[in-house]
PDB file of C-alpha atoms in Angstrom:
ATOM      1  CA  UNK A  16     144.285  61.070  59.684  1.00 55.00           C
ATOM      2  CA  UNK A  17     142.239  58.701  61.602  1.00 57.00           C
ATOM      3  CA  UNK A  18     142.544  60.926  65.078  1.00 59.00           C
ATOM      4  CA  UNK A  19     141.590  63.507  63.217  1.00 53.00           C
ATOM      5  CA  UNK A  20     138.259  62.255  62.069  1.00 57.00           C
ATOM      6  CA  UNK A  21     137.801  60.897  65.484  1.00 55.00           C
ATOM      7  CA  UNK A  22     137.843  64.357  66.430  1.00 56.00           C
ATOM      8  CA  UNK A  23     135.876  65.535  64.097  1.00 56.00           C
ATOM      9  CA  UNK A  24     132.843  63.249  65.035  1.00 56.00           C
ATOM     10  CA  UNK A  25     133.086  63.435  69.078  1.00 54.00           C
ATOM     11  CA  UNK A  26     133.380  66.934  68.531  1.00 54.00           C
ATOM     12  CA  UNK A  27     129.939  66.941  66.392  1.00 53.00           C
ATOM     13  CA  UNK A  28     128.328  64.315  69.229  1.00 50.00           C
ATOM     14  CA  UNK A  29     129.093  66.524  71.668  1.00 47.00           C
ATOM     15  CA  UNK A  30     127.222  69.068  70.341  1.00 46.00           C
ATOM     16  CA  UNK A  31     124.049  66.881  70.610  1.00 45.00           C
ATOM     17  CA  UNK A  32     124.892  66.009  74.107  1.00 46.00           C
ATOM     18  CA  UNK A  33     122.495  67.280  76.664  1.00 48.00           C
ATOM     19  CA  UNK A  34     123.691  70.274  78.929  1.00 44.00           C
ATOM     20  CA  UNK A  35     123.226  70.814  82.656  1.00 45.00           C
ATOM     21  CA  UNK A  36     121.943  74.262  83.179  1.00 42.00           C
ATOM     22  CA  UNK A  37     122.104  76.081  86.369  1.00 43.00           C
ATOM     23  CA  UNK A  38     118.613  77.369  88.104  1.00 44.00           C
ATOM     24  CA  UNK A  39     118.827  81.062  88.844  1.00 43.00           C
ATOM     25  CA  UNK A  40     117.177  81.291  92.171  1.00 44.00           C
ATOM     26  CA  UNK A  41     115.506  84.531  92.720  1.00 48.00           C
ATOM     27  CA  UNK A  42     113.268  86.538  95.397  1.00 54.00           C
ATOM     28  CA  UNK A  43     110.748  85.498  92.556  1.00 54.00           C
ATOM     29  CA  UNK A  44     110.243  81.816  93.967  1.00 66.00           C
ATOM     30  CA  UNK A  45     108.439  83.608  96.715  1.00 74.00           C
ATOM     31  CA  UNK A  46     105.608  84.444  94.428  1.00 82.00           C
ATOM     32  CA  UNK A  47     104.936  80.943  92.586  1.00 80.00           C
ATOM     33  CA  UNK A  48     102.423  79.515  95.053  1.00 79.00           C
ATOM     34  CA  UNK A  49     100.350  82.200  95.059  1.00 84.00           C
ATOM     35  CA  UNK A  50      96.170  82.873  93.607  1.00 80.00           C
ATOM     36  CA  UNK A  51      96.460  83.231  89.830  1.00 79.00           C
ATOM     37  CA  UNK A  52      99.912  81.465  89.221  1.00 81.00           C
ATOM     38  CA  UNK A  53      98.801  78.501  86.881  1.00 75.00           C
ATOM     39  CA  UNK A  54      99.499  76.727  83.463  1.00 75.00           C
ATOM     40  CA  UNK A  55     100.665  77.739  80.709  1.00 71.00           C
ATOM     41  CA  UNK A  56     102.171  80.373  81.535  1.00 71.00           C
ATOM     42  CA  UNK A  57     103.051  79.933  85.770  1.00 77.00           C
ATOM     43  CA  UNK A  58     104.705  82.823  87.318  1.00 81.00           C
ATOM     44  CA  UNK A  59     104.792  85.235  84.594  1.00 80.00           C
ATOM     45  CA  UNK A  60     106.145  89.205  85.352  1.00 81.00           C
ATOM     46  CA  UNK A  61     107.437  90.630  82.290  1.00 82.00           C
ATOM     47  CA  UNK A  62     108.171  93.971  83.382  1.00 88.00           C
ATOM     48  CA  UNK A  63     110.270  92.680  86.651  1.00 86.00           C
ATOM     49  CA  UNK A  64     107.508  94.419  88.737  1.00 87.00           C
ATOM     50  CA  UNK A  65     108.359  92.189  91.473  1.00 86.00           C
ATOM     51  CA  UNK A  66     111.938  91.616  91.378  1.00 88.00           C
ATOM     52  CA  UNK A  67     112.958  92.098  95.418  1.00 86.00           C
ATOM     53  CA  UNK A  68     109.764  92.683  96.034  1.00 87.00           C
ATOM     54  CA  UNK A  69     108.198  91.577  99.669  1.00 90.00           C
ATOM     55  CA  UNK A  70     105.026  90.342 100.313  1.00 89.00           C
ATOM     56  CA  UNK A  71     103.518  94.184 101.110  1.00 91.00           C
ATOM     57  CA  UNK A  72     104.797  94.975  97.507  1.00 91.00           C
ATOM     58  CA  UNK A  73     102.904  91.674  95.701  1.00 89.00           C
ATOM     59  CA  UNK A  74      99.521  92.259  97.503  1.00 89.00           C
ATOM     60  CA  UNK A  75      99.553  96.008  96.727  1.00 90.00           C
ATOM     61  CA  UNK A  76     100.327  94.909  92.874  1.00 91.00           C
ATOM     62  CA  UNK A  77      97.380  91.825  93.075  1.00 90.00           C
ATOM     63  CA  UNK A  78      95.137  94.795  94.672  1.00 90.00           C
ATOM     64  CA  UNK A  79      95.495  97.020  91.718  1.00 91.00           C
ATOM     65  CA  UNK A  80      95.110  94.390  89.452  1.00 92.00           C
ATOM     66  CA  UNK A  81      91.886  93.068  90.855  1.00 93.00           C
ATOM     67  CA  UNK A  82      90.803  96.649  90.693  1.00 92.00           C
ATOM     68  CA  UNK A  83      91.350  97.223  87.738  1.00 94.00           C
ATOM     69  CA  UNK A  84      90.086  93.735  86.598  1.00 95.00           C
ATOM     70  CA  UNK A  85      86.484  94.250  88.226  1.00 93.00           C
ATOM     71  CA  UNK A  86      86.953  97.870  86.022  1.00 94.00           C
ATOM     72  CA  UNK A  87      87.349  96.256  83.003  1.00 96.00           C
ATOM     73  CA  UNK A  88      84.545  93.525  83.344  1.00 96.00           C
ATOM     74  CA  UNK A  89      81.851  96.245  83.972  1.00 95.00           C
ATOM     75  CA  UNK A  90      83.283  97.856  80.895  1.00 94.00           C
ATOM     76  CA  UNK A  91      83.512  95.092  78.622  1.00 95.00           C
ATOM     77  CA  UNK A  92      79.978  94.720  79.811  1.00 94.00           C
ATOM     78  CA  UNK A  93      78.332  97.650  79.243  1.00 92.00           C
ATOM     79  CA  UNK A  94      80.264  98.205  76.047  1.00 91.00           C
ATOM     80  CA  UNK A  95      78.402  94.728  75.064  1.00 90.00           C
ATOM     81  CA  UNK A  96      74.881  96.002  76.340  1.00 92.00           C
ATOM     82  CA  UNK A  97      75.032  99.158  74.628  1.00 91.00           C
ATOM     83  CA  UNK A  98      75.936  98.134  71.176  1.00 88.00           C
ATOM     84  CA  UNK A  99      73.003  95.374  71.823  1.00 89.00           C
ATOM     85  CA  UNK A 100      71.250  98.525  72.317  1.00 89.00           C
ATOM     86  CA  UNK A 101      69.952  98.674  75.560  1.00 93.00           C
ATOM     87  CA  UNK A 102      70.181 101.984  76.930  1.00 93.00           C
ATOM     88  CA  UNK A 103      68.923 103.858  79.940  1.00 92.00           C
ATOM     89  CA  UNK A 104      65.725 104.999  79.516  1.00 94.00           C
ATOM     90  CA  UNK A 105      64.424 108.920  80.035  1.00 92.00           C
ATOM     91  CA  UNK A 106      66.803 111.685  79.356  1.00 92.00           C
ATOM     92  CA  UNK A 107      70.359 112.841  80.265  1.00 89.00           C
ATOM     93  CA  UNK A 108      70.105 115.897  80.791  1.00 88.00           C
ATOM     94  CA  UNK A 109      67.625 118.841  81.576  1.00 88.00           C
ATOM     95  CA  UNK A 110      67.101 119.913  77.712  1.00 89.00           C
ATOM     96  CA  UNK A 111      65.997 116.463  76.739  1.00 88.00           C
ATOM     97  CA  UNK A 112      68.550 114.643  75.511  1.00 89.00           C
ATOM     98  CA  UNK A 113      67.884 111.112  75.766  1.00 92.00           C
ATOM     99  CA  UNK A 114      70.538 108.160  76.641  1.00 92.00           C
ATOM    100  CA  UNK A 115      69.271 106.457  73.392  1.00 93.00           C
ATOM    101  CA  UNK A 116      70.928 109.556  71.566  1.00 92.00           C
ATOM    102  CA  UNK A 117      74.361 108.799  73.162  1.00 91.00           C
ATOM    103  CA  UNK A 118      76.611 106.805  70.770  1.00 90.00           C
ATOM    104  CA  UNK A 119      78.708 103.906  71.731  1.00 88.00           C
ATOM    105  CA  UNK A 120      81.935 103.589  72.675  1.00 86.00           C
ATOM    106  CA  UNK A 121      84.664 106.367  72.716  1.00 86.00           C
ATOM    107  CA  UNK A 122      81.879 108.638  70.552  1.00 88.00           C
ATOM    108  CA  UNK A 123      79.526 108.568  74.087  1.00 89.00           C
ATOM    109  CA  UNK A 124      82.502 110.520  75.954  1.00 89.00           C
ATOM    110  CA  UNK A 125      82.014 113.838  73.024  1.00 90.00           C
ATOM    111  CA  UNK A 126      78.584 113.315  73.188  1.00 92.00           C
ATOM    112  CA  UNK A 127      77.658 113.578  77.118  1.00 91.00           C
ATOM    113  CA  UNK A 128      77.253 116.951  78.507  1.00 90.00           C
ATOM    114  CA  UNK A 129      80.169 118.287  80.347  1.00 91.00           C
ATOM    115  CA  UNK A 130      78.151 118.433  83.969  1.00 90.00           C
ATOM    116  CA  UNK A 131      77.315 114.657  83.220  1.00 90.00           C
ATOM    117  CA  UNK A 132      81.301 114.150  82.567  1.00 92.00           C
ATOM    118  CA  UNK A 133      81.920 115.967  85.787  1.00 95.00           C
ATOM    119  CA  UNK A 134      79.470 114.228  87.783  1.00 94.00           C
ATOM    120  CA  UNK A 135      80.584 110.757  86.370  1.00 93.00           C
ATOM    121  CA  UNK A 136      84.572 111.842  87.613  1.00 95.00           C
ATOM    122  CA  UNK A 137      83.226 113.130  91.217  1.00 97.00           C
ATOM    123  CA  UNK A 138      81.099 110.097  91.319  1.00 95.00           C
ATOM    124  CA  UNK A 139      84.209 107.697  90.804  1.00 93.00           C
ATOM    125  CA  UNK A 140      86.596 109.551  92.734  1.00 94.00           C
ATOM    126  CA  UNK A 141      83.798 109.415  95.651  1.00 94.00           C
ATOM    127  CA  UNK A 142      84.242 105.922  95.184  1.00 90.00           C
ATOM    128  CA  UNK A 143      88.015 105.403  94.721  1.00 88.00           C
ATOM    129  CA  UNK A 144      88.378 107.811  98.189  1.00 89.00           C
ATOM    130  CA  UNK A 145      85.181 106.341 100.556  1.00 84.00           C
ATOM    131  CA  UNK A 146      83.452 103.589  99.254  1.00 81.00           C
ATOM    132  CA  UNK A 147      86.088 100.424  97.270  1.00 81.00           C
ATOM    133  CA  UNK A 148      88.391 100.030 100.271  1.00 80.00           C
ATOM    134  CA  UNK A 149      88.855  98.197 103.499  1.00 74.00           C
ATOM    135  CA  UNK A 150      87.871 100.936 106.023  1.00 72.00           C
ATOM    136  CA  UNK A 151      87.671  98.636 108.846  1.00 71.00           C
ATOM    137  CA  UNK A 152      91.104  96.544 108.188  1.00 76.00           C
ATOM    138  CA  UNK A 153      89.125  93.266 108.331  1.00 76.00           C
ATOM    139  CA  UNK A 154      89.690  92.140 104.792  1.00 81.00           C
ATOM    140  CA  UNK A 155      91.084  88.632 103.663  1.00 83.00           C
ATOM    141  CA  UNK A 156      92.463  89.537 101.113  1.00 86.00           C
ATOM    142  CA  UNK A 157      93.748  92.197  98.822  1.00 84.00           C
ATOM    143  CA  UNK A 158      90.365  93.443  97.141  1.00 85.00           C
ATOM    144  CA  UNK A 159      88.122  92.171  99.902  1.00 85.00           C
ATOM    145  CA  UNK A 160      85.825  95.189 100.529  1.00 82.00           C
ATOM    146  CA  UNK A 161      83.186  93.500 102.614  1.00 78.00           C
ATOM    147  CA  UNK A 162      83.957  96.180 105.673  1.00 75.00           C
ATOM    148  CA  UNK A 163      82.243  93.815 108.167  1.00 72.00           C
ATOM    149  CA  UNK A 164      78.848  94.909 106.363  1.00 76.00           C
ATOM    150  CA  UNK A 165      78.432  92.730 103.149  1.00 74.00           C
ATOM    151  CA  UNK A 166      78.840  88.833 102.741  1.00 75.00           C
ATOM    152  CA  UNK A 167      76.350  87.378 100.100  1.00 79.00           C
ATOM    153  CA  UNK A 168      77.138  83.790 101.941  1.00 82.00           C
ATOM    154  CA  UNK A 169      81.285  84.388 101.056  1.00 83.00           C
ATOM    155  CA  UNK A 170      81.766  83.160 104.708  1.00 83.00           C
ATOM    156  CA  UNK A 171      79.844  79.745 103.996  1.00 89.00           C
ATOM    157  CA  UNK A 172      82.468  78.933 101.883  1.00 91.00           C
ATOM    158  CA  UNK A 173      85.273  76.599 103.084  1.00 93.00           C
ATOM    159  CA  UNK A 174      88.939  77.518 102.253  1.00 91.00           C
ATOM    160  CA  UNK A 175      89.101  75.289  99.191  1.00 93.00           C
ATOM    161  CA  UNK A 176      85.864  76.918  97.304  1.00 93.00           C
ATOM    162  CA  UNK A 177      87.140  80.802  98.089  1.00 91.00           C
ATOM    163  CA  UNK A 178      90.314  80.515  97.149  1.00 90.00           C
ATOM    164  CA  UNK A 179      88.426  78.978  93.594  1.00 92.00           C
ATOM    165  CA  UNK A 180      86.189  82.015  93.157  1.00 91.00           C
ATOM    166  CA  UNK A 181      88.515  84.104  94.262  1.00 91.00           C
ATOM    167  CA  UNK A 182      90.614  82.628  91.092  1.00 90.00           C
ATOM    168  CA  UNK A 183      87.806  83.149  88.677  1.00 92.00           C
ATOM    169  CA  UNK A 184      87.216  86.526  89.929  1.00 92.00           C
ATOM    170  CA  UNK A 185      91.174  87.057  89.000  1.00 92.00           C
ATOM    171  CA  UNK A 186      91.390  85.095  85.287  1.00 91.00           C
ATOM    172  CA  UNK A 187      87.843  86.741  84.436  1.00 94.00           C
ATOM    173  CA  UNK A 188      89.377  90.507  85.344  1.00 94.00           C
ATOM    174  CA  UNK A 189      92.516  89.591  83.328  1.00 92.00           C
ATOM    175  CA  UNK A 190      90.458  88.304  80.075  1.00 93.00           C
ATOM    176  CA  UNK A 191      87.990  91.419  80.566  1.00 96.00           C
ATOM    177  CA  UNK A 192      91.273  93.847  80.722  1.00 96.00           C
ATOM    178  CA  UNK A 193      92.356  92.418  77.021  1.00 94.00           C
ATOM    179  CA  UNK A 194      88.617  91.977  76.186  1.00 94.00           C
ATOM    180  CA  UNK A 195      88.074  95.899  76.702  1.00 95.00           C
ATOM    181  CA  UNK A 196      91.371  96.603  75.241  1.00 94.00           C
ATOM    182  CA  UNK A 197      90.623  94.556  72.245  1.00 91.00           C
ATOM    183  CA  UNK A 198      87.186  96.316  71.501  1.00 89.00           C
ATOM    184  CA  UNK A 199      88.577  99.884  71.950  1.00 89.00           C
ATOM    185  CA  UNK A 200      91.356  98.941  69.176  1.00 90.00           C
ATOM    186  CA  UNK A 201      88.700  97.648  67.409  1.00 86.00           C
ATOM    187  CA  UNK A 202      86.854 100.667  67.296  1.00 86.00           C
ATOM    188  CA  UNK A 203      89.401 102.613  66.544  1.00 85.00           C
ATOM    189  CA  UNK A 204      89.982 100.289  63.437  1.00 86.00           C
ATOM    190  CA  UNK A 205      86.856 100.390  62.241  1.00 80.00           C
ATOM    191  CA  UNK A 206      84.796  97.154  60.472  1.00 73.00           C
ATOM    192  CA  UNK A 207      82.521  94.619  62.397  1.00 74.00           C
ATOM    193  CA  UNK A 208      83.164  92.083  64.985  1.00 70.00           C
ATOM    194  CA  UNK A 209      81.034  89.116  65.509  1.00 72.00           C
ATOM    195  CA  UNK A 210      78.388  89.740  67.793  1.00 64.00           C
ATOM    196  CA  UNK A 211      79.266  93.284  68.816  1.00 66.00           C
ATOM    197  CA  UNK A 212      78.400  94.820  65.314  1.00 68.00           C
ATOM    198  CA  UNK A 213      79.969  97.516  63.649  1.00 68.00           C
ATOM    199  CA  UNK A 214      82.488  99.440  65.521  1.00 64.00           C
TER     200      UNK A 214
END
């Protein structure tokens, strides 16, 4: 009997014990030093985007998200200005309509005239196809579309300080991607957020 409650309470200690686990080691561990991998969250690719990926693969993904970060911040942006209501002044079109008559938000898309809509697309593509892109294959770093012609002092900066703005640039395009995001749910919801008014 006594064995048997010996057995009974190693087994139960044992179960408190601590356990040596294994570290999977994965193409991943390339990644972890990297611009923009930082507390809390470190290294953090949900989807597996970068699972035996090379280093072509990461800096097309960090170019596309940098993109699309710099998007979002000049539409998080202007959706702010707007519903502050500061709006272009003069008209949008020929017949008189003015940009004060536009509404906010997803409403503005309905509301511009179709040539504006089509002019807005061409104008963007222009972009996307001539203008945001390293045409002279001088650039940093993924995003860097200086083409030899702009600076704005960026090459006063020692290593230490561009690598930290180019870190703010990165966190502030990821908050403005949920910040957008969170504002066109929110419209679509209905009610009033602080600051930004009704929706």
């Amino acid at each position: 009997m006594k064995s048997v409650i010996f057995a009974l309470v190693a087994g139960s200690a044992a179960a408190f014990a601590p356990v040596v686990v294994q570290k999977a080691t994965t193409s991943l561990h390339a990644f972890e030093g990297e611009l923009g991998v930082q507390e809390p969250l470190g290294f953090w690719d949900p989807l597996g985007l970068l699972e035996d990926a090379d280093q072509e693969r990461f800096d097309r993904l960090r170019y596309v998200e940098i993109k699309h970060g710099r998007i979002a911040m000049l539409a998080f942006l202007g959706n702010i200005i707007t519903r502050a209501g500061i709006k272009l002044p003069g008209s949008i079109d020929l017949s008189g309509d003015t940009f004060e008559a536009i509404p906010n938000g997803w409403a503005a898309i309905n509301a511009i005239p179709e040539s504006g809509l089509i002019q807005l697309v061409a104008f963007i593509g222009f972009l996307e196809l001539s203008v945001m892109k390293d045409v002279t294959d001088s650039a940093e770093f993924p995003g860097d579309f200086r083409n030899g012609a702009l600076d704005f002092g960026w090459d006063t900066f020692d290593e230490e300080e561009k690598a930290f703005k180019r870190g703010v640039e990165l966190n502030n395009g990821r908050a403005a991607q949920l910040g957008i995001l969170g504002l066109m749910v929110h419209e679509q919801l209905g009610g009033e957020l602080p600051i930004v008014g009704q929706m």
